[in-house]
Structures are given as structure tokens and as C-alpha cells.
Amino acid sequence: MKKLLQILSYVTPYRGRLALNFLFNLLTAASSLISFSAIVPFLKILFDSTSKKEATVIDDDSGWLDRLNVIFEQYIREEGAQQALLVFCGTMVVLFLLRNLFRYLALHQMAYLRNAAVRDIRNKIYQKLLRLPMGYYTEERKGHILSRMTNEVSEIEWSVMGSIEALFREPPMIILYFSSLVAISWQLTLFVLVLLPLTGLIVGRIGKSLKKTAKESQKELGEVVSAVEETVGGIRIVKGFTVEDRFWNRFQVLNNGYFRLMVRLFRKQYLASPLGELISVSTIAMILWFGGNLVLEGRLLNGEFFILYIVIFSQLLSPARGLSEALVRAQRGIAASERIDEILLADERVLEIEQPKPVKGFQNSLEFKNVTFSYLDEPVLKNIQLTIQKGESIALVGPSGGGKSTLVDLLPRFYDIQEGQLLMDGVPLGEYEVFPLRSLFGIVSQKSILFNDTIRGNLQIGNENATEAEMIEALKVANAYDFVMALPDGLDTNIGEGGNKLSGGQQQRMSIARAVLKDPPILIFDEATSALDTESERLVQDALNKLMVGRTSFVIAHRLSTVQHVKRIIVLEKGEVVQEGTHDELIAQEGLYKRLVELQELGS
Ligand code: ADP
């Protein structure tokens, strides 16, 4: 029940519409009910019961049924059978018109409601994605997030919203129909109430047994399929060891097992339908018998109303089934909603302290004091000691996995350190306001991350208020001006998903132009030229060099030749600084740097 409320919470912001939907559903049910009642005078006219018998006499003891009966009879007598027939038929059409109008009005609200709720969930997840810390995005989680955004949200879209639709449609119908059954004959209704749980029990049993067999068969089928997969995958061994017979026998056992199960499943399924029919006919027969006796006994129930009773009863079954299906569907939706909550409730880790210090640019130095950092358990950086003065460039080199990217990721606080201190101008990074701190950094990484937008739009990510002249200037610095001008729409050319309409080198120069526009005091180049061919590398490197003038920069490079000129080269291995110096100093030492240079020279 609590969970059901949780599902309802998706639509509670739209209470007004929900109320309207409910109201129209109620009106639909009411107009259906009245239109069914037209069956009574219709039967009276058809079987001419009004003229045959004497007028029903009513006294103070008469119930509302008798009174209604008299009203119908009087009307038929006064108007004549044919005229009355016409009026009743006309009324029926009008009532059905109303019923369908109300039904549409209810759905009209529902269309807005269910889709608005789904839109809200998507928005919530997306907002959360933007807020979650970088550490949340492991490769495994990225997959989960995508599947949740698509599969689970569409599960909610269909299961939850479908069941909400039913939860607001079926109950008014059930309540109204059921109360009219009680009003027509409480004796008969009592009898039905005793009967229904009995038949429900039998039907439920059959359904359960079917479900169980179906589940078993799914499992068996899985085994059959995986046996085939395994054989295909290992066919070399199967043939090489000539064990085909052994595999054949094993497969036959599995396949026959599945076969027998499926035969059982189908027989049960085939049995379910005739059995179901038998049960419902027996139920109806018992009601007919009991109700018929009431009619025959005289004053308890009138024949025409008994037929009306049967009509309403038959109409009651479908909303009842609808409601129980909605509850089952809601269960599935609840599971999906819980999986979505895993994202929505994920720890955001408040990045900012209570009263963060404002960032007044980058003044003096960045300092790593004994910094140790781990993503999980193993430390990826160990006791890093490093001071970088404003305006200085450093190169980070070393074998991959050594922690170079991690080290630079700590600076914009993509991750927070666990031990030691990381200071900017003598203040721990954690004490600054986060967004202004991040805006100090310009990042160009190996995979240029561009968005499906125009050149202009992508540049605006660097600086939203950049003028056209500034953009052109930036493109020039980044050696990107010529190729951009050659594009069909210049700055307004869309560059495709991830910038895929541009070559690798062009993409990289675009990200440099973006960094130029941001005009950050600190630059981070993470393997910015690694993926490029020599020609583009030259253009990109040239652009990077221009950008680096007068700024503090961190250059991570795999190809050591690209950082030879950098005055301070830091060699990282397994999370530790193992060497530091200029290229000449390092090459003069017997150490990792020299070995790496030699290896690369051999390779090229
Ligand atoms: P480099 O840049 O020198 O190649 P990285 O800083 O990328 O090294 O990686 C250092 C170590 O940290 C590697 O062992 C890598 O597997 C691990 N690592 C990197 N990113 C993550 C992450 N998001 N979650 C867990 N481990 C990571």
C-alpha cells in the first residue's frame, strides 16, 4: 500500500487534473448505468407486460424499484408503446453520447497527466546526472544509467501510468455498478458475494500453475540455448576431441526435457480456456437459478430488473479484471521505480563547505602536499609532493595507469583527495566555491568532447558571451579558422554528434579554440595530440603552444618528443613521482625516462 502511494506521488503534482479525470470517470460510469437501465422499459414494451397485467399498486412499503417500475409503466400507457419505444431508443443514444464524451474528457486529462509525470522523471534523472560527482561515473554505472533512462523510464511510462489510469477509472465504475446491484437486490448480491471468491480461487489456482510451468520452461529454454552457444563457441574442441556424440546426447536430454515441459504447458493452456468458460457459465447459471427463484417468488425481484441486474453484473467483470491487472502492473512499475531511485537517491556529496571562499583568480601557486588518492581501495596516487608556480608549464609523463590523468583531475575537484593537502594560493581547494574554481581551468583531452551543435554553439560552451570577432580570433589561435571558413555555413555549420563531421585534428583544434575563448589561467592538456597523425599533430601542437603562452599548464603526453621542450618534466610511475627535471637532465640519468625515450625512438 505504501508503495502504491509512492507510485501515486508521480502524479500528485497534477492533483487538479487528477480530480477532473476522476470526476469524468464517475460521470462516465453514471451515464453507462443509466443507459443500461433503459433495458427495463424496453423489455416491458417488447413483451407487452404493461397492457397484460394490472397496474402495479404502490404503497408506503414499496421500494424505489417498484416506484420506478410504476413510472415506466405509466409513461408507456400514456404515450403508447411505439412512441415510448422511440423515446427510449433516442434516450439511449443520447446517454451513450454523453458516456463517450465523458470518457474522452477523462482521457484528455489523462493524456497530459501521464506524459507530464514521465517528463518529470526524465528531467529529474537528467538534473541528477549533472549534479552527481565524477566519481559516480564508473564504466559500469554509465551503462546502468543509460538503461535506466531508457528501459526503466519506459517501464514506468507503460506500467505505472497504465495502472494509474486504471486506478482512477475502474474504482468509480466498480463502486457505482456494485451499489446498483445492491440496490436492485441485496439478496442476490449477497449470494453473488459468496459465490465469487469461490470461483476466483479456482481461476487463480489455474493461473498460478500456468505461470509456474511457463517459468520453468523459460529456464529450460535458456539451458538449451546456452548449450548451443557453448557448442558453437567450443566447436574446435568438440571436433578436435571427436566428442560429438557426447554433446549430442547431452543436447537431446535438454531438448527433450524442454519438449515435455512445453507439452505440459500447452495442455494446461488449452485446458484453461474451456475450464474457464465452464466456471463462468456455472457461476452465471447459479446466479440465474437463484435470481430466477427470487423472480418466481414474486415481490422480491421483478423480471425486467433481474435482466438489468445480469447486464450490470456482466459489465462489472471487466473493470474488476482491469483493477486487478492494474495492481499487478503497478508491482512491475514499483520495481522499475526503485531502480530509478537508486540513481535519484545516489549520494551527491556536497561539494561546497558552508561558507566557501570566493575565488579571486589564480595568484601564486598550486601545491600538492603529501597527496594520496584512491578511487576504490588501492591508492592511485601516493604521497605526491609538487609545487607549481603561476605561469609555469609542467609535463607529466610515464607508463599508462601511472596516475597522470588522475593527478590533473584532482585540480578542478572532479575527485576529492583523501589524504594530504591540495592548495591553491595556500588555501585547500575544498574551501573554495566550486564553480568559480572550475572556471579557472581549460581542459583539452585526447578525445575532444564536442556536442551535436554548430561551431558557434560549441564555442559558446567556452564563453557564452563571446562575440563573433572573439570567436574568429580564437579559431585563428587554434589554427582552426581556415577549415571553419571552408565549411558550408561557416560558424553556423552543425558538426554532428560528438563533432563527427570533422576530422580528428579538426575536432581537437575546435576544443582548443573553445579553451582559448574560456581564457583560463590554468591549462590541462591530457594527451591532446596522441590520437592524431603527424600533420594534424603539428597544427594542433602549434595551437597548443600559442595557447600556453603566459599561462600555467599541465601537459600529459604519451609521445615524449612532444614535451621535450617543457622545462619541467615529471615522471610518474605507479602513483609516485620517480623523476623530475628537464629533458637533458633526465636523459643524462639512468632511469625510467631514459628507458621510455629509448623505447619510443626504437618504435618510431
Ligand atoms: P594515466 O593517466 O597515467 O594513464 P590514470 O590516472 O588514468 O593513469 O589511472 C591511474 C589508475 O587509476 C589506473 O590503474 C586506472 O585503472 C585507475 N582509474 C582511473 N580512473 C578510474 C576510475 N574512474 N575509477 C577507478 N579507477 C580508476
Short mmCIF file of N, CA and C and ligand atoms in Angstrom, two decimals, residues 375-376 380 399-406 415, ligand 1:
data_model
loop_
_atom_site.label_atom_id
_atom_site.label_comp_id
_atom_site.label_asym_id
_atom_site.label_seq_id
_atom_site.Cartn_x
_atom_site.Cartn_y
_atom_site.Cartn_z
N TYR A 375 40.66 5.64 -5.97
CA TYR A 375 39.27 5.58 -6.45
C TYR A 375 38.51 4.59 -5.60
N LEU A 376 39.12 3.41 -5.42
CA LEU A 376 38.46 2.38 -4.62
C LEU A 376 39.32 2.12 -3.38
N VAL A 380 45.93 5.31 -5.97
CA VAL A 380 46.35 5.54 -7.35
C VAL A 380 47.45 6.60 -7.37
N PRO A 399 54.44 5.55 -17.70
CA PRO A 399 53.64 4.47 -18.28
C PRO A 399 52.15 4.69 -18.02
N SER A 400 51.32 4.13 -18.86
CA SER A 400 49.89 4.38 -18.67
C SER A 400 49.43 3.66 -17.40
N GLY A 401 48.45 4.26 -16.76
CA GLY A 401 48.00 3.73 -15.48
C GLY A 401 48.82 4.28 -14.32
N GLY A 402 49.76 5.14 -14.62
CA GLY A 402 50.64 5.68 -13.58
C GLY A 402 49.97 6.72 -12.71
N GLY A 403 48.84 7.29 -13.18
CA GLY A 403 48.11 8.25 -12.35
C GLY A 403 48.17 9.68 -12.87
N LYS A 404 48.63 9.84 -14.11
CA LYS A 404 48.78 11.21 -14.65
C LYS A 404 47.42 11.90 -14.77
N SER A 405 46.46 11.22 -15.41
CA SER A 405 45.15 11.84 -15.57
C SER A 405 44.50 12.08 -14.23
N THR A 406 44.68 11.13 -13.33
CA THR A 406 44.09 11.29 -12.01
C THR A 406 44.63 12.54 -11.34
N TYR A 415 37.51 14.93 -8.45
CA TYR A 415 37.55 14.00 -7.32
C TYR A 415 38.17 14.73 -6.14
P1 ADP B 1 47.37 7.52 -16.56
O1 ADP B 1 46.72 8.80 -16.89
O2 ADP B 1 48.77 7.67 -16.07
O3 ADP B 1 47.29 6.50 -17.64
P2 ADP B 1 45.17 7.20 -14.77
O4 ADP B 1 45.24 8.32 -13.84
O5 ADP B 1 44.23 7.25 -15.90
O6 ADP B 1 46.64 6.88 -15.30
O7 ADP B 1 44.86 5.87 -13.95
C1 ADP B 1 45.57 5.52 -12.80
C2 ADP B 1 44.91 4.28 -12.19
O8 ADP B 1 43.63 4.58 -11.71
C3 ADP B 1 44.74 3.15 -13.18
O9 ADP B 1 45.07 1.94 -12.51
C4 ADP B 1 43.29 3.19 -13.51
O10 ADP B 1 42.81 1.90 -13.76
C5 ADP B 1 42.65 3.74 -12.25
N1 ADP B 1 41.47 4.55 -12.56
C6 ADP B 1 41.41 5.60 -13.39
N2 ADP B 1 40.17 6.15 -13.40
C7 ADP B 1 39.43 5.41 -12.53
C8 ADP B 1 38.07 5.49 -12.08
N3 ADP B 1 37.22 6.42 -12.51
N4 ADP B 1 37.67 4.56 -11.19
C9 ADP B 1 38.53 3.62 -10.71
N5 ADP B 1 39.79 3.51 -11.10
C10 ADP B 1 40.27 4.40 -11.99
#
